[in-house]
PDB file of C-alpha atoms in Angstrom:
ATOM      1  CA  UNK A  15     132.342  65.810 143.455  1.00  0.00           C
ATOM      2  CA  UNK A  16     135.011  64.637 141.021  1.00  0.00           C
ATOM      3  CA  UNK A  17     134.780  60.244 141.010  1.00  0.00           C
ATOM      4  CA  UNK A  18     136.652  57.773 140.325  1.00  0.00           C
ATOM      5  CA  UNK A  19     134.973  54.647 139.605  1.00  0.00           C
ATOM      6  CA  UNK A  20     136.352  51.752 139.042  1.00  0.00           C
ATOM      7  CA  UNK A  21     134.476  47.133 138.796  1.00  0.00           C
ATOM      8  CA  UNK A  22     136.006  45.812 142.439  1.00  0.00           C
ATOM      9  CA  UNK A  23     137.340  41.997 141.163  1.00  0.00           C
ATOM     10  CA  UNK A  24     137.919  40.765 137.290  1.00  0.00           C
ATOM     11  CA  UNK A  25     139.126  36.671 137.492  1.00  0.00           C
ATOM     12  CA  UNK A  26     141.652  35.571 134.484  1.00  0.00           C
ATOM     13  CA  UNK A  27     142.981  32.550 133.764  1.00  0.00           C
ATOM     14  CA  UNK A  28     147.432  31.988 134.075  1.00  0.00           C
ATOM     15  CA  UNK A  29     149.000  33.611 130.675  1.00  0.00           C
ATOM     16  CA  UNK A  30     145.139  35.975 129.318  1.00  0.00           C
ATOM     17  CA  UNK A  31     145.290  39.436 129.248  1.00  0.00           C
ATOM     18  CA  UNK A  32     143.414  41.278 131.538  1.00  0.00           C
ATOM     19  CA  UNK A  33     141.827  44.491 131.185  1.00  0.00           C
ATOM     20  CA  UNK A  34     140.906  46.411 134.203  1.00  0.00           C
ATOM     21  CA  UNK A  35     138.852  49.813 133.469  1.00  0.00           C
ATOM     22  CA  UNK A  36     137.370  53.122 135.396  1.00  0.00           C
ATOM     23  CA  UNK A  37     135.582  56.176 134.732  1.00  0.00           C
ATOM     24  CA  UNK A  38     136.416  59.517 135.712  1.00  0.00           C
ATOM     25  CA  UNK A  39     134.447  62.395 136.101  1.00  0.00           C
ATOM     26  CA  UNK A  40     137.127  65.565 137.158  1.00  0.00           C
ATOM     27  CA  UNK A  41     137.290  67.058 132.228  1.00  0.00           C
ATOM     28  CA  UNK A  42     140.680  69.446 133.986  1.00  0.00           C
ATOM     29  CA  UNK A  43     142.661  65.703 135.306  1.00  0.00           C
ATOM     30  CA  UNK A  44     145.754  66.370 133.629  1.00  0.00           C
ATOM     31  CA  UNK A  45     147.397  62.837 134.994  1.00  0.00           C
ATOM     32  CA  UNK A  46     146.277  59.770 135.058  1.00  0.00           C
ATOM     33  CA  UNK A  47     147.392  57.415 137.160  1.00  0.00           C
ATOM     34  CA  UNK A  48     147.259  53.964 138.075  1.00  0.00           C
ATOM     35  CA  UNK A  49     148.587  51.645 141.486  1.00  0.00           C
ATOM     36  CA  UNK A  50     149.430  48.198 142.317  1.00  0.00           C
ATOM     37  CA  UNK A  51     148.627  47.519 146.129  1.00  0.00           C
ATOM     38  CA  UNK A  52     150.304  43.749 146.985  1.00  0.00           C
ATOM     39  CA  UNK A  53     148.241  41.843 150.009  1.00  0.00           C
ATOM     40  CA  UNK A  54     149.935  44.675 153.496  1.00  0.00           C
ATOM     41  CA  UNK A  55     151.823  47.364 151.199  1.00  0.00           C
ATOM     42  CA  UNK A  56     151.615  50.103 150.937  1.00  0.00           C
ATOM     43  CA  UNK A  57     151.484  51.277 146.935  1.00  0.00           C
ATOM     44  CA  UNK A  58     153.212  51.223 143.973  1.00  0.00           C
ATOM     45  CA  UNK A  59     152.930  53.375 141.175  1.00  0.00           C
ATOM     46  CA  UNK A  60     153.004  50.840 137.732  1.00  0.00           C
ATOM     47  CA  UNK A  61     152.700  53.509 135.252  1.00  0.00           C
ATOM     48  CA  UNK A  62     150.900  57.357 133.924  1.00  0.00           C
ATOM     49  CA  UNK A  63     149.321  58.391 131.233  1.00  0.00           C
ATOM     50  CA  UNK A  64     149.439  63.041 130.280  1.00  0.00           C
ATOM     51  CA  UNK A  65     145.941  63.870 129.462  1.00  0.00           C
ATOM     52  CA  UNK A  66     147.197  65.202 126.069  1.00  0.00           C
ATOM     53  CA  UNK A  67     147.950  60.844 125.103  1.00  0.00           C
ATOM     54  CA  UNK A  68     145.698  58.055 124.277  1.00  0.00           C
ATOM     55  CA  UNK A  69     147.959  55.074 124.742  1.00  0.00           C
ATOM     56  CA  UNK A  70     151.205  54.549 126.494  1.00  0.00           C
ATOM     57  CA  UNK A  71     153.317  51.323 126.645  1.00  0.00           C
ATOM     58  CA  UNK A  72     155.163  49.899 128.764  1.00  0.00           C
ATOM     59  CA  UNK A  73     156.457  46.462 128.743  1.00  0.00           C
ATOM     60  CA  UNK A  74     153.244  44.385 129.521  1.00  0.00           C
ATOM     61  CA  UNK A  75     151.723  47.302 130.863  1.00  0.00           C
ATOM     62  CA  UNK A  76     148.502  49.042 128.381  1.00  0.00           C
ATOM     63  CA  UNK A  77     146.968  52.161 129.442  1.00  0.00           C
ATOM     64  CA  UNK A  78     144.495  54.120 126.988  1.00  0.00           C
ATOM     65  CA  UNK A  79     142.826  57.270 127.489  1.00  0.00           C
ATOM     66  CA  UNK A  80     139.967  57.906 125.889  1.00  0.00           C
ATOM     67  CA  UNK A  81     139.206  61.477 126.895  1.00  0.00           C
ATOM     68  CA  UNK A  82     135.731  62.643 124.985  1.00  0.00           C
ATOM     69  CA  UNK A  83     134.189  59.022 127.351  1.00  0.00           C
ATOM     70  CA  UNK A  84     136.623  60.291 130.306  1.00  0.00           C
ATOM     71  CA  UNK A  85     137.932  56.862 130.382  1.00  0.00           C
ATOM     72  CA  UNK A  86     140.760  54.523 131.304  1.00  0.00           C
ATOM     73  CA  UNK A  87     142.147  51.661 131.212  1.00  0.00           C
ATOM     74  CA  UNK A  88     145.376  49.519 132.049  1.00  0.00           C
ATOM     75  CA  UNK A  89     146.303  46.435 129.494  1.00  0.00           C
ATOM     76  CA  UNK A  90     148.682  44.029 131.008  1.00  0.00           C
ATOM     77  CA  UNK A  91     149.745  41.206 128.393  1.00  0.00           C
ATOM     78  CA  UNK A  92     150.666  37.743 129.642  1.00  0.00           C
ATOM     79  CA  UNK A  93     149.176  37.782 133.386  1.00  0.00           C
ATOM     80  CA  UNK A  94     151.387  35.818 135.657  1.00  0.00           C
ATOM     81  CA  UNK A  95     150.414  35.137 139.058  1.00  0.00           C
ATOM     82  CA  UNK A  96     153.034  37.474 140.740  1.00  0.00           C
ATOM     83  CA  UNK A  97     150.248  40.390 138.700  1.00  0.00           C
ATOM     84  CA  UNK A  98     147.473  39.443 141.685  1.00  0.00           C
ATOM     85  CA  UNK A  99     146.885  42.114 143.528  1.00  0.00           C
ATOM     86  CA  UNK A 100     144.363  45.782 143.829  1.00  0.00           C
ATOM     87  CA  UNK A 101     144.748  48.159 141.369  1.00  0.00           C
ATOM     88  CA  UNK A 102     144.364  51.571 142.157  1.00  0.00           C
ATOM     89  CA  UNK A 103     142.667  54.331 139.489  1.00  0.00           C
ATOM     90  CA  UNK A 104     143.675  57.922 140.060  1.00  0.00           C
ATOM     91  CA  UNK A 105     142.880  61.136 138.655  1.00  0.00           C
ATOM     92  CA  UNK A 106     144.528  64.479 139.651  1.00  0.00           C
ATOM     93  CA  UNK A 107     141.608  66.953 141.471  1.00  0.00           C
ATOM     94  CA  UNK A 108     142.311  70.403 142.786  1.00  0.00           C
ATOM     95  CA  UNK A 109     144.499  69.436 145.471  1.00  0.00           C
ATOM     96  CA  UNK A 110     144.644  65.578 145.744  1.00  0.00           C
ATOM     97  CA  UNK A 111     144.744  63.442 143.680  1.00  0.00           C
ATOM     98  CA  UNK A 112     140.515  61.049 142.951  1.00  0.00           C
ATOM     99  CA  UNK A 113     141.229  57.445 144.533  1.00  0.00           C
ATOM    100  CA  UNK A 114     139.769  54.941 142.749  1.00  0.00           C
ATOM    101  CA  UNK A 115     137.916  51.728 145.209  1.00  0.00           C
ATOM    102  CA  UNK A 116     140.806  49.491 143.279  1.00  0.00           C
ATOM    103  CA  UNK A 117     140.703  46.461 141.297  1.00  0.00           C
ATOM    104  CA  UNK A 118     141.081  43.160 142.554  1.00  0.00           C
ATOM    105  CA  UNK A 119     142.971  41.329 140.218  1.00  0.00           C
ATOM    106  CA  UNK A 120     141.925  36.983 140.622  1.00  0.00           C
ATOM    107  CA  UNK A 121     144.150  34.893 138.534  1.00  0.00           C
ATOM    108  CA  UNK A 122     143.056  32.033 137.498  1.00  0.00           C
ATOM    109  CA  UNK A 123     145.841  28.704 137.431  1.00  0.00           C
TER     110      UNK A 123
ATOM    111  CA  UNK B  18     164.413  50.598 147.437  1.00  0.00           C
ATOM    112  CA  UNK B  19     161.524  52.160 149.147  1.00  0.00           C
ATOM    113  CA  UNK B  20     163.112  55.981 149.966  1.00  0.00           C
ATOM    114  CA  UNK B  21     159.653  57.034 152.630  1.00  0.00           C
ATOM    115  CA  UNK B  22     159.274  54.818 155.829  1.00  0.00           C
ATOM    116  CA  UNK B  23     156.913  54.472 158.102  1.00  0.00           C
ATOM    117  CA  UNK B  24     157.321  52.764 161.944  1.00  0.00           C
ATOM    118  CA  UNK B  25     156.000  50.442 163.024  1.00  0.00           C
ATOM    119  CA  UNK B  26     155.641  48.836 160.343  1.00  0.00           C
ATOM    120  CA  UNK B  27     152.019  46.918 163.427  1.00  0.00           C
ATOM    121  CA  UNK B  28     150.813  47.950 166.177  1.00  0.00           C
ATOM    122  CA  UNK B  29     148.244  46.716 169.395  1.00  0.00           C
ATOM    123  CA  UNK B  30     147.566  48.711 171.666  1.00  0.00           C
ATOM    124  CA  UNK B  31     144.608  48.730 174.193  1.00  0.00           C
ATOM    125  CA  UNK B  32     142.101  51.869 174.030  1.00  0.00           C
ATOM    126  CA  UNK B  33     143.312  55.403 174.901  1.00  0.00           C
ATOM    127  CA  UNK B  34     146.510  55.550 174.740  1.00  0.00           C
ATOM    128  CA  UNK B  35     148.566  58.315 172.730  1.00  0.00           C
ATOM    129  CA  UNK B  36     150.439  57.391 169.838  1.00  0.00           C
ATOM    130  CA  UNK B  37     152.275  58.867 166.496  1.00  0.00           C
ATOM    131  CA  UNK B  38     152.925  57.059 163.775  1.00  0.00           C
ATOM    132  CA  UNK B  39     156.540  57.798 162.672  1.00  0.00           C
ATOM    133  CA  UNK B  40     156.819  58.717 158.184  1.00  0.00           C
ATOM    134  CA  UNK B  41     160.631  59.738 156.671  1.00  0.00           C
ATOM    135  CA  UNK B  42     160.684  59.797 153.468  1.00  0.00           C
ATOM    136  CA  UNK B  43     165.110  60.622 152.237  1.00  0.00           C
ATOM    137  CA  UNK B  44     163.235  62.393 148.643  1.00  0.00           C
ATOM    138  CA  UNK B  45     162.570  65.733 149.506  1.00  0.00           C
ATOM    139  CA  UNK B  46     159.870  65.917 148.399  1.00  0.00           C
ATOM    140  CA  UNK B  47     157.884  68.978 149.710  1.00  0.00           C
ATOM    141  CA  UNK B  48     153.849  67.992 150.613  1.00  0.00           C
ATOM    142  CA  UNK B  49     153.163  65.093 152.562  1.00  0.00           C
ATOM    143  CA  UNK B  50     149.834  63.043 152.587  1.00  0.00           C
ATOM    144  CA  UNK B  51     148.778  60.756 155.056  1.00  0.00           C
ATOM    145  CA  UNK B  52     146.032  58.403 154.195  1.00  0.00           C
ATOM    146  CA  UNK B  53     144.317  55.865 156.220  1.00  0.00           C
ATOM    147  CA  UNK B  54     142.761  52.990 154.536  1.00  0.00           C
ATOM    148  CA  UNK B  55     141.320  48.936 155.582  1.00  0.00           C
ATOM    149  CA  UNK B  56     142.402  46.661 153.950  1.00  0.00           C
ATOM    150  CA  UNK B  57     141.671  45.730 150.155  1.00  0.00           C
ATOM    151  CA  UNK B  58     139.576  48.825 150.439  1.00  0.00           C
ATOM    152  CA  UNK B  59     139.608  52.456 148.754  1.00  0.00           C
ATOM    153  CA  UNK B  60     142.108  55.246 150.020  1.00  0.00           C
ATOM    154  CA  UNK B  61     140.624  57.990 152.210  1.00  0.00           C
ATOM    155  CA  UNK B  62     142.861  61.446 152.880  1.00  0.00           C
ATOM    156  CA  UNK B  63     143.031  62.126 156.494  1.00  0.00           C
ATOM    157  CA  UNK B  64     145.957  64.809 156.261  1.00  0.00           C
ATOM    158  CA  UNK B  65     148.195  66.086 153.546  1.00  0.00           C
ATOM    159  CA  UNK B  66     150.808  69.186 154.073  1.00  0.00           C
ATOM    160  CA  UNK B  67     152.904  71.264 151.224  1.00  0.00           C
ATOM    161  CA  UNK B  68     155.683  71.856 152.920  1.00  0.00           C
ATOM    162  CA  UNK B  69     157.152  72.741 156.333  1.00  0.00           C
ATOM    163  CA  UNK B  70     155.305  74.846 159.197  1.00  0.00           C
ATOM    164  CA  UNK B  71     152.666  73.753 156.282  1.00  0.00           C
ATOM    165  CA  UNK B  72     149.558  71.769 157.363  1.00  0.00           C
ATOM    166  CA  UNK B  73     145.482  70.390 156.296  1.00  0.00           C
ATOM    167  CA  UNK B  74     142.650  67.956 157.147  1.00  0.00           C
ATOM    168  CA  UNK B  75     141.932  66.250 154.140  1.00  0.00           C
ATOM    169  CA  UNK B  76     138.421  64.714 152.823  1.00  0.00           C
ATOM    170  CA  UNK B  77     138.227  62.219 156.215  1.00  0.00           C
ATOM    171  CA  UNK B  78     137.894  63.961 159.207  1.00  0.00           C
ATOM    172  CA  UNK B  79     139.444  62.506 161.951  1.00  0.00           C
ATOM    173  CA  UNK B  80     140.733  62.158 164.990  1.00  0.00           C
ATOM    174  CA  UNK B  81     144.894  62.690 164.059  1.00  0.00           C
ATOM    175  CA  UNK B  82     146.794  65.627 164.127  1.00  0.00           C
ATOM    176  CA  UNK B  83     150.381  65.869 162.741  1.00  0.00           C
ATOM    177  CA  UNK B  84     153.029  68.294 162.397  1.00  0.00           C
ATOM    178  CA  UNK B  85     155.465  70.014 159.664  1.00  0.00           C
ATOM    179  CA  UNK B  86     158.673  70.574 161.749  1.00  0.00           C
ATOM    180  CA  UNK B  87     161.158  69.721 158.876  1.00  0.00           C
ATOM    181  CA  UNK B  88     160.523  68.417 154.935  1.00  0.00           C
ATOM    182  CA  UNK B  89     161.180  64.954 156.045  1.00  0.00           C
ATOM    183  CA  UNK B  90     159.301  64.144 158.510  1.00  0.00           C
ATOM    184  CA  UNK B  91     155.996  64.109 159.197  1.00  0.00           C
ATOM    185  CA  UNK B  92     154.780  62.618 162.363  1.00  0.00           C
ATOM    186  CA  UNK B  93     151.107  61.454 163.570  1.00  0.00           C
ATOM    187  CA  UNK B  94     149.266  61.891 166.520  1.00  0.00           C
ATOM    188  CA  UNK B  95     146.173  60.456 167.648  1.00  0.00           C
ATOM    189  CA  UNK B  96     145.781  61.182 171.452  1.00  0.00           C
ATOM    190  CA  UNK B  97     143.881  58.243 172.797  1.00  0.00           C
ATOM    191  CA  UNK B  98     143.105  55.749 170.537  1.00  0.00           C
ATOM    192  CA  UNK B  99     140.245  54.017 169.849  1.00  0.00           C
ATOM    193  CA  UNK B 100     138.950  50.241 168.138  1.00  0.00           C
ATOM    194  CA  UNK B 101     137.242  52.670 165.331  1.00  0.00           C
ATOM    195  CA  UNK B 102     141.220  53.590 164.682  1.00  0.00           C
ATOM    196  CA  UNK B 103     141.986  49.995 163.725  1.00  0.00           C
ATOM    197  CA  UNK B 104     143.052  51.151 160.289  1.00  0.00           C
ATOM    198  CA  UNK B 105     145.603  50.464 158.273  1.00  0.00           C
ATOM    199  CA  UNK B 106     147.849  54.026 157.660  1.00  0.00           C
ATOM    200  CA  UNK B 107     149.501  54.958 154.744  1.00  0.00           C
ATOM    201  CA  UNK B 108     152.486  57.993 154.582  1.00  0.00           C
ATOM    202  CA  UNK B 109     152.645  59.554 150.954  1.00  0.00           C
ATOM    203  CA  UNK B 110     155.225  62.581 149.628  1.00  0.00           C
ATOM    204  CA  UNK B 111     155.295  64.267 145.993  1.00  0.00           C
ATOM    205  CA  UNK B 112     157.392  66.908 144.923  1.00  0.00           C
ATOM    206  CA  UNK B 113     155.111  70.565 144.060  1.00  0.00           C
ATOM    207  CA  UNK B 114     156.818  70.245 140.453  1.00  0.00           C
ATOM    208  CA  UNK B 115     153.333  68.012 139.219  1.00  0.00           C
ATOM    209  CA  UNK B 116     150.420  67.075 140.163  1.00  0.00           C
ATOM    210  CA  UNK B 117     151.536  63.545 142.120  1.00  0.00           C
ATOM    211  CA  UNK B 118     152.715  61.016 141.870  1.00  0.00           C
ATOM    212  CA  UNK B 119     153.164  59.404 145.049  1.00  0.00           C
ATOM    213  CA  UNK B 120     155.506  57.723 146.377  1.00  0.00           C
ATOM    214  CA  UNK B 121     154.026  55.386 149.459  1.00  0.00           C
ATOM    215  CA  UNK B 122     155.593  54.392 151.991  1.00  0.00           C
ATOM    216  CA  UNK B 123     154.857  50.183 153.418  1.00  0.00           C
ATOM    217  CA  UNK B 124     152.374  51.183 155.861  1.00  0.00           C
ATOM    218  CA  UNK B 125     151.206  51.530 159.297  1.00  0.00           C
ATOM    219  CA  UNK B 126     149.329  48.693 160.696  1.00  0.00           C
ATOM    220  CA  UNK B 127     147.018  49.957 163.660  1.00  0.00           C
ATOM    221  CA  UNK B 128     144.964  47.749 165.698  1.00  0.00           C
ATOM    222  CA  UNK B 129     143.210  49.454 169.148  1.00  0.00           C
ATOM    223  CA  UNK B 130     141.628  46.784 172.097  1.00  0.00           C
TER     224      UNK B 130
END
């Protein structure tokens, strides 16, 4: 079946860039999403990219899409303590979003 | 700024009780969803709805039921709560015009003792 995979943890120093990676299997996915979840809260949509785009930038966030390799990445520039959260990658499937397991971003001072 | 509301925020209840988790959205979205998520873990779709009087089961087998009598309201009911139901329940909604994105409520953290 369709699948989305992410590494479970990423540790970066405050002020550095964070790069969170995601791979997906469904080549027909049209939209690919990044969501952020802070402790005890629901998920917040961060950004999304349409499958005919290679890159999308929104302030400190840059999304790169390699459709050939089915690889998606989220780069957070100048990572701050407030960026500490779990980041979920999702790809649209037939009737629902297919979710990754989430990457926990840990910020070191 | 949440346009999708879940109540209660936290619930601790004894085994065998009937509970209803409420979810309402003010955005006029047709699609609504219920996800189950253990803390910090992946999301599992348990129910979804395309609109009024439409309900479908998701991938994760669940002993819960849902109803969609009004566009804005999508309650989830557990007839007899068990400790295995302890989890976080997230409600979400989306428009039908595109495949996502989803707007999430803040969740209900359920503990069954």
